[in-house]
């Protein structure tokens, strides 16, 4: 049985967690492959709302083993907090249910402090990071000075590595950023205590997943962030520091492409983005508030990790075509279709206009992209409340036409549509739709 990959087809926050939650029911393993606690996955199970940043969404499915792969950067404070919070809500996150890869890298308080300092120094050019230390931790990994999770099994080596790390970072903080140094002794004591608790979760997860796949089990790779935030393929430099795309799943889990089955892109029925960088279909004023919501509902467009209002806009089919190409998508899931109910017309961006020409493809050149304006095709809206729909035929004709238009424009079949946050608020799209 295959490796199925779930990726964000836009700028993150597409609702991947809930799609993962559904597909996890058929998987033996659910594995996070990139990013860290910059991600925020909101899951609604009955009346319970779970907000997870590091632990894969599959944890709420009994019997599923969750993996934090080598491509993830792990803040142990956050990981232990999530383990404890889930325990208080009746989900026991034992070392049998959660495996932390030996090669994953650790985030320290120095990475977090440096993230904030670097953002302040960027001034008007700030990326709008989540300030979780993600960029500095991946920078250390690339510079070959990172701290790998395997140190948690070796207390003396952990102490030595932390001491060297904190000495270097304190120098940076003081000399370059004129910031307060961190208390090295306190951090070493804290991480030594973490090692005691996290040691039993360590595993060679590449080997574990390879064996599972070879035995015919299904592995679900759960992406974080989205295609346009990919370090290689996104809107650089306004990107995260890892690989949220499908290739990142292979790299971040230590698996080859041979096992891949489905590559499911998750796209919101409109667009959203947190942080700075190009977003051709961005809306402002009343139109933006209509899509974003006021913040009163858990599903309104405010960051799960930072609480920031998200930038919002109409659906961008140029972005979806790009995501289809970069990830090799086999299908799309379209989320939050219910938010569009009540609109008379729904514009969809079908191409860009740049320098008097129509551009069909997402530009690799950032100056061209910055100059692009959206070319819209207008789809008829629907007035019905669709949150109760469970079958394709229960959706209004105009809603079905919108879904078909998005599939045609992106060149990828749509297999699932979500009409609300609840676990059952999903509509399977028949292949012949
Ligand atoms: P970082 O990942 O914290 O370094 O942030 C880099 C960029 O990625 C910023 O624009 C963030 O807002 C964005 N970003 C990181 N994680 C997420 C996410 O889970 N959803 C949406 N945007 C994210």
PDB file of N, CA, C and O in Angstrom, residues 204-236:
ATOM      1  N   UNK A 204      14.337   5.723  14.374  1.00  0.00           N
ATOM      2  CA  UNK A 204      14.760   5.897  12.985  1.00  0.00           C
ATOM      3  C   UNK A 204      13.486   5.763  12.150  1.00  0.00           C
ATOM      4  O   UNK A 204      13.093   4.667  11.758  1.00  0.00           O
ATOM      5  N   UNK A 205      12.824   6.884  11.907  1.00  0.00           N
ATOM      6  CA  UNK A 205      11.478   6.797  11.321  1.00  0.00           C
ATOM      7  C   UNK A 205      11.512   6.487   9.819  1.00  0.00           C
ATOM      8  O   UNK A 205      10.537   5.978   9.276  1.00  0.00           O
ATOM      9  N   UNK A 206      12.627   6.767   9.162  1.00  0.00           N
ATOM     10  CA  UNK A 206      12.753   6.380   7.749  1.00  0.00           C
ATOM     11  C   UNK A 206      12.653   4.863   7.642  1.00  0.00           C
ATOM     12  O   UNK A 206      11.901   4.316   6.820  1.00  0.00           O
ATOM     13  N   UNK A 207      13.379   4.181   8.518  1.00  0.00           N
ATOM     14  CA  UNK A 207      13.373   2.716   8.515  1.00  0.00           C
ATOM     15  C   UNK A 207      11.982   2.179   8.873  1.00  0.00           C
ATOM     16  O   UNK A 207      11.443   1.281   8.223  1.00  0.00           O
ATOM     17  N   UNK A 208      11.402   2.800   9.886  1.00  0.00           N
ATOM     18  CA  UNK A 208      10.069   2.383  10.356  1.00  0.00           C
ATOM     19  C   UNK A 208       9.037   2.495   9.217  1.00  0.00           C
ATOM     20  O   UNK A 208       8.265   1.560   8.951  1.00  0.00           O
ATOM     21  N   UNK A 209       9.050   3.639   8.529  1.00  0.00           N
ATOM     22  CA  UNK A 209       8.058   3.863   7.465  1.00  0.00           C
ATOM     23  C   UNK A 209       8.353   2.991   6.247  1.00  0.00           C
ATOM     24  O   UNK A 209       7.436   2.490   5.593  1.00  0.00           O
ATOM     25  N   UNK A 210       9.634   2.811   5.955  1.00  0.00           N
ATOM     26  CA  UNK A 210      10.005   1.950   4.832  1.00  0.00           C
ATOM     27  C   UNK A 210       9.483   0.534   5.066  1.00  0.00           C
ATOM     28  O   UNK A 210       8.903  -0.087   4.175  1.00  0.00           O
ATOM     29  N   UNK A 211       9.679   0.050   6.288  1.00  0.00           N
ATOM     30  CA  UNK A 211       9.203  -1.312   6.622  1.00  0.00           C
ATOM     31  C   UNK A 211       7.687  -1.386   6.530  1.00  0.00           C
ATOM     32  O   UNK A 211       7.134  -2.363   6.020  1.00  0.00           O
ATOM     33  N   UNK A 212       7.019  -0.350   7.023  1.00  0.00           N
ATOM     34  CA  UNK A 212       5.548  -0.347   6.988  1.00  0.00           C
ATOM     35  C   UNK A 212       5.065  -0.406   5.537  1.00  0.00           C
ATOM     36  O   UNK A 212       4.173  -1.192   5.198  1.00  0.00           O
ATOM     37  N   UNK A 213       5.673   0.408   4.679  1.00  0.00           N
ATOM     38  CA  UNK A 213       5.266   0.437   3.263  1.00  0.00           C
ATOM     39  C   UNK A 213       5.549  -0.909   2.604  1.00  0.00           C
ATOM     40  O   UNK A 213       4.730  -1.417   1.825  1.00  0.00           O
ATOM     41  N   UNK A 214       6.698  -1.500   2.932  1.00  0.00           N
ATOM     42  CA  UNK A 214       7.064  -2.790   2.341  1.00  0.00           C
ATOM     43  C   UNK A 214       6.095  -3.883   2.767  1.00  0.00           C
ATOM     44  O   UNK A 214       5.892  -4.863   2.054  1.00  0.00           O
ATOM     45  N   UNK A 215       5.508  -3.708   3.961  1.00  0.00           N
ATOM     46  CA  UNK A 215       4.537  -4.712   4.450  1.00  0.00           C
ATOM     47  C   UNK A 215       3.121  -4.413   3.996  1.00  0.00           C
ATOM     48  O   UNK A 215       2.161  -5.027   4.457  1.00  0.00           O
ATOM     49  N   UNK A 216       2.981  -3.417   3.132  1.00  0.00           N
ATOM     50  CA  UNK A 216       1.656  -3.135   2.579  1.00  0.00           C
ATOM     51  C   UNK A 216       0.818  -2.172   3.391  1.00  0.00           C
ATOM     52  O   UNK A 216      -0.383  -2.026   3.140  1.00  0.00           O
ATOM     53  N   UNK A 217       1.430  -1.504   4.367  1.00  0.00           N
ATOM     54  CA  UNK A 217       0.644  -0.538   5.138  1.00  0.00           C
ATOM     55  C   UNK A 217       0.620   0.826   4.447  1.00  0.00           C
ATOM     56  O   UNK A 217       1.497   1.128   3.636  1.00  0.00           O
ATOM     57  N   UNK A 218      -0.377   1.622   4.804  1.00  0.00           N
ATOM     58  CA  UNK A 218      -0.502   2.951   4.194  1.00  0.00           C
ATOM     59  C   UNK A 218       0.113   4.007   5.099  1.00  0.00           C
ATOM     60  O   UNK A 218      -0.137   4.033   6.302  1.00  0.00           O
ATOM     61  N   UNK A 219       0.923   4.874   4.499  1.00  0.00           N
ATOM     62  CA  UNK A 219       1.520   5.998   5.225  1.00  0.00           C
ATOM     63  C   UNK A 219       0.958   7.282   4.622  1.00  0.00           C
ATOM     64  O   UNK A 219       0.946   7.454   3.403  1.00  0.00           O
ATOM     65  N   UNK A 220       0.493   8.150   5.489  1.00  0.00           N
ATOM     66  CA  UNK A 220      -0.019   9.445   5.040  1.00  0.00           C
ATOM     67  C   UNK A 220       0.983  10.519   5.445  1.00  0.00           C
ATOM     68  O   UNK A 220       1.272  10.687   6.633  1.00  0.00           O
ATOM     69  N   UNK A 221       1.532  11.208   4.460  1.00  0.00           N
ATOM     70  CA  UNK A 221       2.482  12.291   4.741  1.00  0.00           C
ATOM     71  C   UNK A 221       1.697  13.591   4.826  1.00  0.00           C
ATOM     72  O   UNK A 221       1.020  13.983   3.883  1.00  0.00           O
ATOM     73  N   UNK A 222       1.776  14.232   5.980  1.00  0.00           N
ATOM     74  CA  UNK A 222       0.972  15.417   6.251  1.00  0.00           C
ATOM     75  C   UNK A 222       1.806  16.680   6.083  1.00  0.00           C
ATOM     76  O   UNK A 222       2.723  16.944   6.853  1.00  0.00           O
ATOM     77  N   UNK A 223       1.489  17.448   5.057  1.00  0.00           N
ATOM     78  CA  UNK A 223       2.241  18.671   4.804  1.00  0.00           C
ATOM     79  C   UNK A 223       1.856  19.779   5.763  1.00  0.00           C
ATOM     80  O   UNK A 223       0.764  19.793   6.315  1.00  0.00           O
ATOM     81  N   UNK A 224       2.787  20.705   5.940  1.00  0.00           N
ATOM     82  CA  UNK A 224       2.496  21.940   6.672  1.00  0.00           C
ATOM     83  C   UNK A 224       2.770  23.093   5.704  1.00  0.00           C
ATOM     84  O   UNK A 224       3.387  22.896   4.659  1.00  0.00           O
ATOM     85  N   UNK A 225       2.290  24.281   6.021  1.00  0.00           N
ATOM     86  CA  UNK A 225       2.421  25.443   5.131  1.00  0.00           C
ATOM     87  C   UNK A 225       1.870  25.108   3.730  1.00  0.00           C
ATOM     88  O   UNK A 225       0.996  24.268   3.629  1.00  0.00           O
ATOM     89  N   UNK A 226       2.437  25.723   2.687  1.00  0.00           N
ATOM     90  CA  UNK A 226       1.873  25.486   1.358  1.00  0.00           C
ATOM     91  C   UNK A 226       2.914  25.674   0.266  1.00  0.00           C
ATOM     92  O   UNK A 226       4.026  26.166   0.523  1.00  0.00           O
ATOM     93  N   UNK A 227       2.540  25.303  -0.945  1.00  0.00           N
ATOM     94  CA  UNK A 227       3.462  25.313  -2.093  1.00  0.00           C
ATOM     95  C   UNK A 227       4.146  26.669  -2.283  1.00  0.00           C
ATOM     96  O   UNK A 227       5.340  26.745  -2.545  1.00  0.00           O
ATOM     97  N   UNK A 228       3.371  27.753  -2.118  1.00  0.00           N
ATOM     98  CA  UNK A 228       3.940  29.084  -2.379  1.00  0.00           C
ATOM     99  C   UNK A 228       4.835  29.572  -1.250  1.00  0.00           C
ATOM    100  O   UNK A 228       5.442  30.630  -1.339  1.00  0.00           O
ATOM    101  N   UNK A 229       4.934  28.773  -0.177  1.00  0.00           N
ATOM    102  CA  UNK A 229       5.849  29.103   0.923  1.00  0.00           C
ATOM    103  C   UNK A 229       7.079  28.205   0.893  1.00  0.00           C
ATOM    104  O   UNK A 229       7.921  28.246   1.795  1.00  0.00           O
ATOM    105  N   UNK A 230       7.212  27.366  -0.142  1.00  0.00           N
ATOM    106  CA  UNK A 230       8.347  26.443  -0.247  1.00  0.00           C
ATOM    107  C   UNK A 230       9.641  27.237  -0.479  1.00  0.00           C
ATOM    108  O   UNK A 230       9.668  28.180  -1.285  1.00  0.00           O
ATOM    109  N   UNK A 231      10.683  26.823   0.226  1.00  0.00           N
ATOM    110  CA  UNK A 231      11.966  27.542   0.130  1.00  0.00           C
ATOM    111  C   UNK A 231      12.486  27.582  -1.310  1.00  0.00           C
ATOM    112  O   UNK A 231      13.053  28.574  -1.755  1.00  0.00           O
ATOM    113  N   UNK A 232      12.302  26.499  -2.050  1.00  0.00           N
ATOM    114  CA  UNK A 232      12.784  26.446  -3.437  1.00  0.00           C
ATOM    115  C   UNK A 232      11.766  27.017  -4.418  1.00  0.00           C
ATOM    116  O   UNK A 232      12.124  27.727  -5.347  1.00  0.00           O
ATOM    117  N   UNK A 233      10.500  26.638  -4.251  1.00  0.00           N
ATOM    118  CA  UNK A 233       9.496  26.913  -5.296  1.00  0.00           C
ATOM    119  C   UNK A 233       8.534  28.040  -4.962  1.00  0.00           C
ATOM    120  O   UNK A 233       7.689  28.389  -5.787  1.00  0.00           O
ATOM    121  N   UNK A 234       8.638  28.590  -3.764  1.00  0.00           N
ATOM    122  CA  UNK A 234       7.692  29.617  -3.341  1.00  0.00           C
ATOM    123  C   UNK A 234       8.125  31.012  -3.748  1.00  0.00           C
ATOM    124  O   UNK A 234       9.029  31.202  -4.562  1.00  0.00           O
ATOM    125  N   UNK A 235       7.440  32.016  -3.163  1.00  0.00           N
ATOM    126  CA  UNK A 235       7.681  33.416  -3.529  1.00  0.00           C
ATOM    127  C   UNK A 235       8.847  33.965  -2.692  1.00  0.00           C
ATOM    128  O   UNK A 235       8.662  34.852  -1.864  1.00  0.00           O
ATOM    129  N   UNK A 236      10.014  33.407  -2.938  1.00  0.00           N
ATOM    130  CA  UNK A 236      11.243  33.765  -2.214  1.00  0.00           C
ATOM    131  C   UNK A 236      11.513  35.268  -2.327  1.00  0.00           C
ATOM    132  O   UNK A 236      11.337  35.813  -3.412  1.00  0.00           O
TER     133      UNK A 236
END
